[in-house]
């Protein structure tokens, strides 16, 4: 039996992405997000317009999509309630967000330069996709933008490749960090508690599986 309800959150489960970009002063920014999907060599990123990353993508026209594994959940969670934007909206302050420009240090990650773009890569992420922004489309309702980016270079940890291939990732060996309704999942189970879920006051939260 189905029930008609007014869903407040539509995060049914997507990979977590750490978007590397450059701030206006040239410093590195690293933002966690999970509104991304791929088709061919293109990816669409859904971002709030008030984020520093959205401003960086508009200005610089490039980024790096760093994909963490489930083992890096703590590093991602450390970034969950941080923003590089100088002005923080009131509702975000209530959720616990604070200003922080040193995102790589906050996550305990190492900044690497891109090879075809200026945006930074995160050395610890098994997959790093250098991208250029192709378009930016305002979404209905305002305050959000869909950025279409094209992948111009992919860096993949060798152990994740199908043996004997330089073109395919082994789906069994690759265990991406997944966000589902503001909670972290990997290897088919719920991982550590999420600061984002706490900030959004998600109901019915259970202790992380052991």
XYZ file of N, CA and C in Angstrom:
630
model
N 0.840 -1.192 0.000
C 0.000 0.000 0.000
C 0.880 1.249 0.000
N 0.552 2.213 -0.839
C 1.281 3.469 -0.908
C 0.500 4.568 -0.191
N 1.240 5.561 0.302
C 0.629 6.697 0.978
C 1.099 7.976 0.304
N 0.205 8.871 -0.010
C 0.551 10.156 -0.609
C 1.046 11.084 0.498
N 2.300 11.544 0.377
C 2.882 12.412 1.399
C 3.603 13.576 0.746
N 3.929 14.565 1.538
C 4.689 15.735 1.084
C 6.136 15.534 1.520
N 6.955 14.940 0.648
C 8.340 14.655 0.992
C 9.140 15.948 1.149
N 9.826 16.080 2.279
C 10.634 17.260 2.539
C 12.039 17.131 1.967
N 12.499 15.898 1.819
C 13.855 15.642 1.323
C 13.783 14.571 0.248
N 14.499 14.787 -0.863
C 14.465 13.849 -1.984
C 15.822 13.218 -2.252
N 16.642 13.088 -1.224
C 17.966 12.484 -1.394
C 17.862 10.971 -1.237
N 17.443 10.284 -2.301
C 17.237 8.845 -2.232
C 18.537 8.058 -2.276
N 19.631 8.703 -2.607
C 20.928 8.048 -2.611
C 21.754 8.403 -3.829
N 22.785 9.218 -3.643
C 23.691 9.607 -4.716
C 25.116 9.662 -4.164
N 26.138 9.527 -5.046
C 27.518 9.592 -4.575
C 27.862 10.965 -4.008
N 28.689 10.973 -2.984
C 29.211 12.219 -2.439
C 30.354 12.688 -3.336
N 30.390 13.978 -3.598
C 31.446 14.587 -4.408
C 32.063 15.726 -3.612
N 33.382 15.806 -3.603
C 34.074 16.950 -3.033
C 34.515 17.827 -4.202
N 33.861 18.965 -4.354
C 34.166 19.837 -5.485
C 35.347 20.739 -5.132
N 36.432 20.593 -5.874
C 37.589 21.460 -5.710
C 37.462 22.654 -6.643
N 37.666 23.852 -6.116
C 37.584 25.063 -6.932
C 38.528 26.115 -6.367
N 38.677 27.212 -7.076
C 39.532 28.310 -6.634
C 38.685 29.498 -6.196
N 39.026 30.036 -5.003
C 38.378 31.255 -4.529
C 38.918 32.460 -5.284
N 38.292 33.607 -5.057
C 38.690 34.808 -5.791
C 40.125 35.232 -5.506
N 40.682 34.842 -4.350
C 42.058 35.192 -4.017
C 43.046 34.095 -4.426
N 42.558 33.086 -5.133
C 43.420 32.005 -5.604
C 43.553 30.844 -4.646
N 43.024 30.971 -3.429
C 43.114 29.876 -2.455
C 42.193 28.729 -2.869
N 42.456 27.558 -2.315
C 41.703 26.356 -2.682
C 40.439 26.204 -1.846
N 39.371 25.770 -2.492
C 38.126 25.495 -1.794
C 37.731 24.038 -2.039
N 37.082 23.433 -1.070
C 36.658 22.040 -1.167
C 35.282 21.921 -0.538
N 34.288 21.592 -1.355
C 32.901 21.568 -0.886
C 32.276 20.191 -1.079
N 31.711 19.593 -0.020
C 30.996 18.324 -0.187
C 29.588 18.558 -0.712
N 29.158 17.710 -1.627
C 27.787 17.798 -2.146
C 27.380 16.426 -2.669
N 26.079 16.224 -2.861
C 25.610 14.931 -3.347
C 24.502 15.068 -4.382
N 24.410 16.243 -4.991
C 23.431 16.443 -6.062
C 24.184 16.452 -7.386
N 24.603 15.265 -7.823
C 25.388 15.141 -9.051
C 24.967 13.884 -9.803
N 24.925 13.998 -11.137
C 24.693 12.796 -11.942
C 25.441 12.933 -13.254
N 25.826 11.762 -13.801
C 26.681 11.710 -14.976
C 25.953 11.090 -16.167
N 26.340 11.543 -17.368
C 25.873 10.943 -18.611
C 26.975 11.155 -19.641
N 27.551 10.063 -20.124
C 28.678 10.180 -21.035
C 29.853 10.845 -20.334
N 30.411 11.879 -20.938
C 31.521 12.617 -20.349
C 31.060 13.908 -19.673
N 29.761 14.020 -19.440
C 29.198 15.211 -18.819
C 28.654 14.887 -17.435
N 28.602 15.917 -16.595
C 28.042 15.786 -15.259
C 27.231 17.040 -14.959
N 26.125 16.876 -14.249
C 25.303 18.010 -13.817
C 25.398 18.121 -12.305
N 25.706 19.317 -11.830
C 25.879 19.592 -10.411
C 24.791 20.556 -9.948
N 24.086 20.206 -8.907
C 23.076 21.102 -8.357
C 23.623 21.827 -7.144
N 23.708 23.161 -7.210
C 24.298 23.947 -6.129
C 23.400 25.106 -5.737
N 23.441 25.448 -4.448
C 22.760 26.644 -3.982
C 23.539 27.880 -4.404
N 22.846 28.910 -4.811
C 23.511 30.104 -5.333
C 24.319 30.859 -4.284
N 24.017 30.643 -3.005
C 24.728 31.373 -1.959
C 26.067 30.727 -1.610
N 26.357 29.561 -2.171
C 27.598 28.872 -1.832
C 28.802 29.514 -2.510
N 29.945 29.419 -1.846
C 31.186 29.923 -2.423
C 31.549 29.156 -3.688
N 31.252 27.860 -3.702
C 31.577 27.037 -4.867
C 30.812 27.486 -6.099
N 29.540 27.829 -5.940
C 28.758 28.310 -7.084
C 29.390 29.569 -7.667
N 29.806 30.488 -6.792
C 30.464 31.709 -7.257
C 31.779 31.383 -7.960
N 32.522 30.422 -7.406
C 33.801 30.043 -8.013
C 33.614 29.431 -9.392
N 32.605 28.569 -9.547
C 32.366 27.933 -10.835
C 31.959 28.963 -11.884
N 31.151 29.928 -11.488
C 30.756 30.976 -12.432
C 31.968 31.812 -12.864
N 32.822 32.136 -11.915
C 33.963 33.010 -12.204
C 35.085 32.276 -12.926
N 35.447 31.079 -12.456
C 36.610 30.358 -12.978
C 36.268 29.451 -14.163
N 35.038 28.961 -14.211
C 34.638 28.099 -15.314
C 35.251 26.713 -15.283
N 35.647 26.244 -14.106
C 36.270 24.931 -14.002
C 36.194 24.425 -12.560
N 36.465 23.127 -12.396
C 36.465 22.524 -11.071
C 37.072 21.132 -11.167
N 37.254 20.492 -10.025
C 37.632 19.086 -9.970
C 36.607 18.371 -9.107
N 36.062 17.272 -9.632
C 35.123 16.458 -8.869
C 35.911 15.321 -8.243
N 36.161 15.452 -6.947
C 36.899 14.440 -6.190
C 35.889 13.491 -5.554
N 35.986 12.200 -5.874
C 35.034 11.222 -5.351
C 35.679 10.421 -4.219
N 35.205 10.618 -2.995
C 35.758 9.869 -1.855
C 35.180 8.464 -1.782
N 35.915 7.564 -1.160
C 35.397 6.224 -0.891
C 34.668 6.255 0.448
N 33.991 5.171 0.768
C 33.264 5.112 2.038
C 34.212 5.202 3.231
N 35.481 4.839 3.038
C 36.454 4.883 4.136
C 36.797 6.320 4.536
N 36.433 7.287 3.696
C 36.773 8.688 3.967
C 35.592 9.479 4.519
N 34.654 8.784 5.125
C 33.454 9.439 5.633
C 33.776 10.508 6.672
N 34.760 10.280 7.539
C 35.078 11.258 8.588
C 35.610 12.564 7.992
N 36.430 12.463 6.948
C 36.962 13.666 6.298
C 35.841 14.475 5.659
N 34.900 13.776 5.026
C 33.769 14.456 4.398
C 32.873 15.098 5.450
N 32.613 14.360 6.523
C 31.742 14.888 7.578
C 32.348 16.123 8.237
N 33.679 16.204 8.282
C 34.339 17.370 8.870
C 34.056 18.637 8.071
N 33.707 18.482 6.800
C 33.416 19.636 5.938
C 31.934 19.993 5.894
N 31.093 19.127 6.439
C 29.653 19.217 6.223
C 29.051 20.568 6.586
N 29.472 21.161 7.689
C 28.866 22.414 8.150
C 29.843 23.590 8.073
N 30.740 23.525 7.096
C 31.690 24.618 6.866
C 31.364 25.306 5.550
N 31.581 26.615 5.487
C 31.406 27.349 4.241
C 32.519 28.376 4.091
N 33.012 28.524 2.877
C 34.036 29.524 2.590
C 33.421 30.877 2.270
N 32.102 30.919 2.133
C 31.419 32.179 1.837
C 31.535 33.128 3.028
N 31.860 34.404 2.773
C 32.027 35.353 3.881
C 30.723 35.676 4.612
N 29.593 35.614 3.886
C 28.295 35.879 4.497
C 27.520 34.571 4.608
N 27.021 34.275 5.809
C 26.284 33.033 6.040
C 24.823 33.369 6.309
N 23.932 32.736 5.554
C 22.505 32.970 5.733
C 22.071 32.589 7.145
N 21.046 33.264 7.645
C 20.583 33.047 9.008
C 20.174 31.589 9.238
N 19.486 30.993 8.259
C 19.028 29.615 8.459
C 20.208 28.655 8.553
N 21.300 28.975 7.857
C 22.494 28.126 7.929
C 23.205 28.296 9.270
N 23.198 29.501 9.803
C 23.782 29.707 11.126
C 23.047 28.860 12.164
N 21.724 28.791 12.030
C 20.930 27.996 12.959
C 21.231 26.505 12.817
N 21.621 26.103 11.619
C 21.966 24.698 11.388
C 23.368 24.356 11.888
N 24.129 25.392 12.235
C 25.465 25.142 12.762
C 26.611 25.427 11.812
N 26.334 26.029 10.658
C 27.400 26.351 9.712
C 28.313 27.432 10.280
N 29.606 27.334 9.934
C 30.557 28.387 10.292
C 31.512 28.646 9.131
N 32.095 29.831 9.138
C 32.995 30.241 8.063
C 34.361 29.590 8.228
N 34.874 29.023 7.141
C 36.206 28.407 7.149
C 36.754 28.401 5.728
N 37.902 29.049 5.535
C 38.502 29.084 4.200
C 39.479 27.933 3.988
N 40.034 27.380 5.059
C 41.054 26.329 4.917
C 40.372 24.952 4.905
N 39.682 24.681 3.823
C 38.878 23.467 3.750
C 39.736 22.197 3.689
N 40.816 22.222 2.929
C 41.654 21.029 2.838
C 42.211 20.661 4.213
N 42.660 21.658 4.957
C 43.193 21.400 6.288
C 42.094 20.873 7.206
N 40.900 21.427 7.090
C 39.786 20.996 7.938
C 39.446 19.530 7.695
N 39.578 19.089 6.438
C 39.260 17.706 6.097
C 40.450 16.771 6.287
N 41.627 17.346 6.549
C 42.823 16.523 6.665
C 43.245 15.946 5.331
N 42.962 16.687 4.257
C 43.288 16.217 2.912
C 44.408 17.055 2.307
N 45.040 16.499 1.289
C 46.193 17.121 0.655
C 45.812 17.714 -0.692
N 46.135 18.978 -0.901
C 45.826 19.653 -2.159
C 46.849 19.285 -3.232
N 46.354 18.879 -4.394
C 47.181 18.632 -5.562
C 46.723 19.543 -6.693
N 47.631 20.010 -7.546
C 47.204 20.845 -8.671
C 46.539 20.024 -9.761
N 45.596 20.615 -10.454
C 45.043 19.978 -11.633
C 46.065 20.040 -12.751
N 45.924 19.190 -13.737
C 46.845 19.190 -14.864
C 46.327 20.019 -16.030
N 44.999 20.040 -16.212
C 44.400 20.811 -17.300
C 43.556 21.978 -16.793
N 43.311 22.018 -15.481
C 42.543 23.119 -14.881
C 43.292 23.630 -13.654
N 42.958 24.841 -13.231
C 43.600 25.423 -12.057
C 43.020 24.882 -10.755
N 41.830 24.344 -10.823
C 41.145 23.861 -9.620
C 41.943 22.733 -8.972
N 41.837 22.599 -7.646
C 42.637 21.605 -6.914
C 42.010 20.218 -6.874
N 42.906 19.220 -6.845
C 42.503 17.835 -6.620
C 42.755 17.481 -5.151
N 42.031 16.498 -4.640
C 42.246 15.998 -3.284
C 43.001 14.682 -3.403
N 44.255 14.662 -2.961
C 45.134 13.517 -3.178
C 44.555 12.221 -2.632
N 43.835 12.296 -1.523
C 43.345 11.093 -0.869
C 42.134 10.471 -1.569
N 41.475 11.204 -2.439
C 40.291 10.666 -3.118
C 40.711 9.721 -4.246
N 40.154 8.516 -4.310
C 40.552 7.536 -5.316
C 40.225 7.945 -6.744
N 39.227 8.816 -6.916
C 38.827 9.281 -8.242
C 38.815 10.802 -8.242
N 39.483 11.399 -9.237
C 39.551 12.859 -9.364
C 39.267 13.210 -10.823
N 38.205 13.984 -11.062
C 37.781 14.321 -12.413
C 37.951 15.816 -12.659
N 38.889 16.174 -13.514
C 39.075 17.578 -13.880
C 37.985 17.973 -14.873
N 37.331 19.101 -14.613
C 36.159 19.482 -15.418
C 36.180 20.958 -15.812
N 35.502 21.232 -16.915
C 35.248 22.610 -17.336
C 33.744 22.838 -17.363
N 33.325 24.033 -16.938
C 31.903 24.375 -16.895
C 31.420 24.711 -18.303
N 30.344 24.039 -18.715
C 29.777 24.270 -20.044
C 28.570 25.195 -20.001
N 27.782 25.121 -18.932
C 26.595 25.966 -18.829
C 26.129 26.031 -17.389
N 25.304 27.033 -17.095
C 24.703 27.198 -15.769
C 23.239 27.585 -15.971
N 22.333 26.770 -15.431
C 20.906 26.979 -15.642
C 20.200 27.156 -14.309
N 19.497 28.275 -14.163
C 18.743 28.515 -12.934
C 17.601 27.514 -12.830
N 17.399 26.950 -11.641
C 16.318 25.993 -11.419
C 15.050 26.700 -10.961
N 13.926 26.089 -11.236
C 12.642 26.651 -10.845
C 12.585 26.866 -9.333
N 12.056 27.997 -8.933
C 11.942 28.316 -7.516
C 13.006 29.279 -7.036
N 14.090 29.422 -7.806
C 15.128 30.387 -7.460
C 16.088 29.895 -6.397
N 17.281 30.482 -6.401
C 18.261 30.177 -5.364
C 19.119 28.966 -5.624
N 18.891 28.270 -6.751
C 19.648 27.065 -7.062
C 19.986 27.046 -8.547
N 21.149 26.461 -8.857
C 21.612 26.413 -10.243
C 22.113 25.022 -10.585
N 21.811 24.571 -11.800
C 22.350 23.317 -12.328
C 23.525 23.668 -13.237
N 24.720 23.257 -12.831
C 25.927 23.480 -13.625
C 26.222 22.223 -14.434
N 26.331 22.366 -15.753
C 26.773 21.251 -16.589
C 28.277 21.378 -16.780
N 29.000 20.330 -16.448
C 30.451 20.336 -16.619
C 30.854 19.151 -17.486
N 31.958 19.308 -18.206
C 32.492 18.218 -19.023
C 33.809 17.755 -18.421
N 34.007 16.452 -18.369
C 35.235 15.872 -17.815
C 36.332 15.924 -18.878
N 37.435 16.582 -18.535
C 38.542 16.714 -19.496
C 39.733 15.825 -19.131
N 39.788 15.355 -17.879
C 40.837 14.409 -17.483
C 40.393 13.666 -16.229
N 40.625 12.351 -16.234
C 40.254 11.521 -15.085
C 41.500 10.898 -14.467
N 41.597 10.977 -13.146
C 42.673 10.347 -12.384
C 42.023 9.281 -11.506
N 42.432 8.012 -11.667
C 41.825 6.912 -10.919
C 42.927 6.074 -10.282
N 42.750 5.758 -9.003
C 43.695 4.913 -8.293
C 43.828 3.567 -9.018
N 45.075 3.168 -9.283
C 45.321 1.974 -10.095
C 44.632 0.733 -9.569
N 44.555 0.585 -8.254
C 43.958 -0.621 -7.672
C 42.479 -0.742 -7.985
N 41.846 0.345 -8.447
C 40.422 0.314 -8.758
C 40.137 -0.084 -10.196
N 41.169 -0.171 -11.023
C 40.961 -0.496 -12.431
C 40.735 -1.997 -12.622
N 39.898 -2.324 -13.607
C 39.723 -3.728 -13.988
C 41.076 -4.255 -14.449
N 41.532 -5.386 -13.914
C 42.843 -5.922 -14.296
C 43.017 -6.007 -15.813
N 44.145 -5.484 -16.290
C 44.437 -5.514 -17.711
C 43.790 -4.408 -18.512
N 43.089 -3.469 -17.824
C 42.399 -2.388 -18.528
C 42.840 -1.037 -17.999
N 42.931 -0.070 -18.898
C 43.216 1.309 -18.505
C 41.993 2.196 -18.718
N 40.830 1.579 -18.913
C 39.647 2.360 -19.266
C 38.439 2.117 -18.370
N 38.497 1.091 -17.513
C 37.307 0.727 -16.759
C 37.604 0.570 -15.270
N 36.696 1.109 -14.449
C 36.783 0.958 -12.999
C 36.081 -0.336 -12.603
N 36.685 -1.081 -11.703
C 36.113 -2.331 -11.207
C 34.955 -1.999 -10.265
N 33.709 -2.293 -10.626
C 32.574 -1.929 -9.775
C 32.550 -2.663 -8.442
N 33.242 -3.797 -8.359
C 33.304 -4.527 -7.100
C 34.304 -3.871 -6.153
N 35.437 -3.437 -6.697
C 36.462 -2.813 -5.866
C 36.149 -1.383 -5.467
N 35.320 -0.700 -6.250
C 34.996 0.705 -5.979
C 33.807 0.796 -5.036
N 34.040 1.350 -3.855
C 32.998 1.503 -2.839
C 32.805 2.982 -2.549
N 31.982 3.679 -3.339
C 31.812 5.122 -3.159
C 31.055 5.457 -1.885
N 31.326 6.630 -1.356
C 30.555 7.140 -0.226
C 29.231 7.652 -0.781
N 28.129 7.155 -0.220
C 26.790 7.509 -0.684
C 26.078 8.328 0.384
N 25.361 9.380 -0.050
C 24.498 10.104 0.886
C 23.056 9.763 0.563
N 22.340 9.327 1.598
C 20.939 8.939 1.456
C 20.152 9.604 2.561
N 19.282 10.538 2.188
C 18.492 11.289 3.169
C 19.388 11.889 4.256
N 20.478 12.539 3.800
C 21.424 13.264 4.661
C 22.252 12.357 5.565
N 22.225 11.047 5.330
C 23.030 10.113 6.107
C 24.033 9.416 5.196
N 25.191 9.031 5.750
C 26.258 8.403 4.985
C 26.108 6.881 4.928
N 26.281 6.332 3.710
C 26.223 4.895 3.516
C 27.401 4.440 2.656
N 27.831 3.209 2.874
C 28.886 2.598 2.079
C 28.898 1.112 2.326
N 29.258 0.360 1.301
C 29.297 -1.093 1.417
C 27.956 -1.645 1.900
N 26.878 -0.973 1.485
C 25.539 -1.454 1.807
C 25.073 -1.211 3.229
N 25.801 -0.409 4.011
C 25.390 -0.172 5.398
C 25.550 1.300 5.752
N 24.862 1.689 6.802
C 24.973 3.056 7.295
C 26.291 3.212 8.034
N 26.972 4.338 7.794
C 28.260 4.584 8.415
C 28.087 5.491 9.629
N 29.088 6.300 9.939
C 29.057 7.136 11.136
C 27.973 8.211 11.047
N 27.510 8.733 12.198
C 26.500 9.795 12.197
C 26.936 11.001 11.383
N 25.971 11.680 10.815
C 26.229 12.801 9.915
C 25.925 14.139 10.582
N 26.882 15.058 10.517
C 26.646 16.404 11.042
C 25.574 17.121 10.228
N 25.542 16.825 8.928
C 24.547 17.463 8.073
C 23.144 17.069 8.500
N 22.939 15.790 8.787
C 21.622 15.327 9.236
C 21.239 15.987 10.557
N 22.233 16.175 11.417
C 21.979 16.840 12.696
C 21.583 18.296 12.472
N 22.307 18.969 11.566
C 22.009 20.369 11.277
C 20.624 20.558 10.676
N 20.225 19.594 9.837
C 18.913 19.654 9.200
C 17.820 19.068 10.094
N 18.195 18.593 11.290
C 17.245 18.034 12.258
C 16.391 16.933 11.625
N 17.076 15.995 10.972
C 16.363 14.880 10.341
C 15.748 13.984 11.408
N 14.484 13.605 11.265
C 13.813 12.769 12.270
C 14.164 11.294 12.119
N 13.944 10.542 13.184
C 14.098 9.107 13.129
C 15.495 8.610 12.910
N 16.503 9.367 13.346
C 17.885 8.962 13.149
C 18.251 7.856 14.127
N 18.932 6.828 13.614
C 19.339 5.687 14.436
C 20.843 5.703 14.616
N 21.369 5.030 15.638
C 22.828 4.933 15.791
C 23.425 4.251 14.590
N 24.661 4.623 14.262
C 25.321 4.024 13.103
C 25.502 2.529 13.319
N 25.401 1.773 12.212
C 25.589 0.327 12.276
C 27.032 0.025 12.630
N 27.243 -1.038 13.373
C 28.599 -1.452 13.787
C 29.152 -2.452 12.779
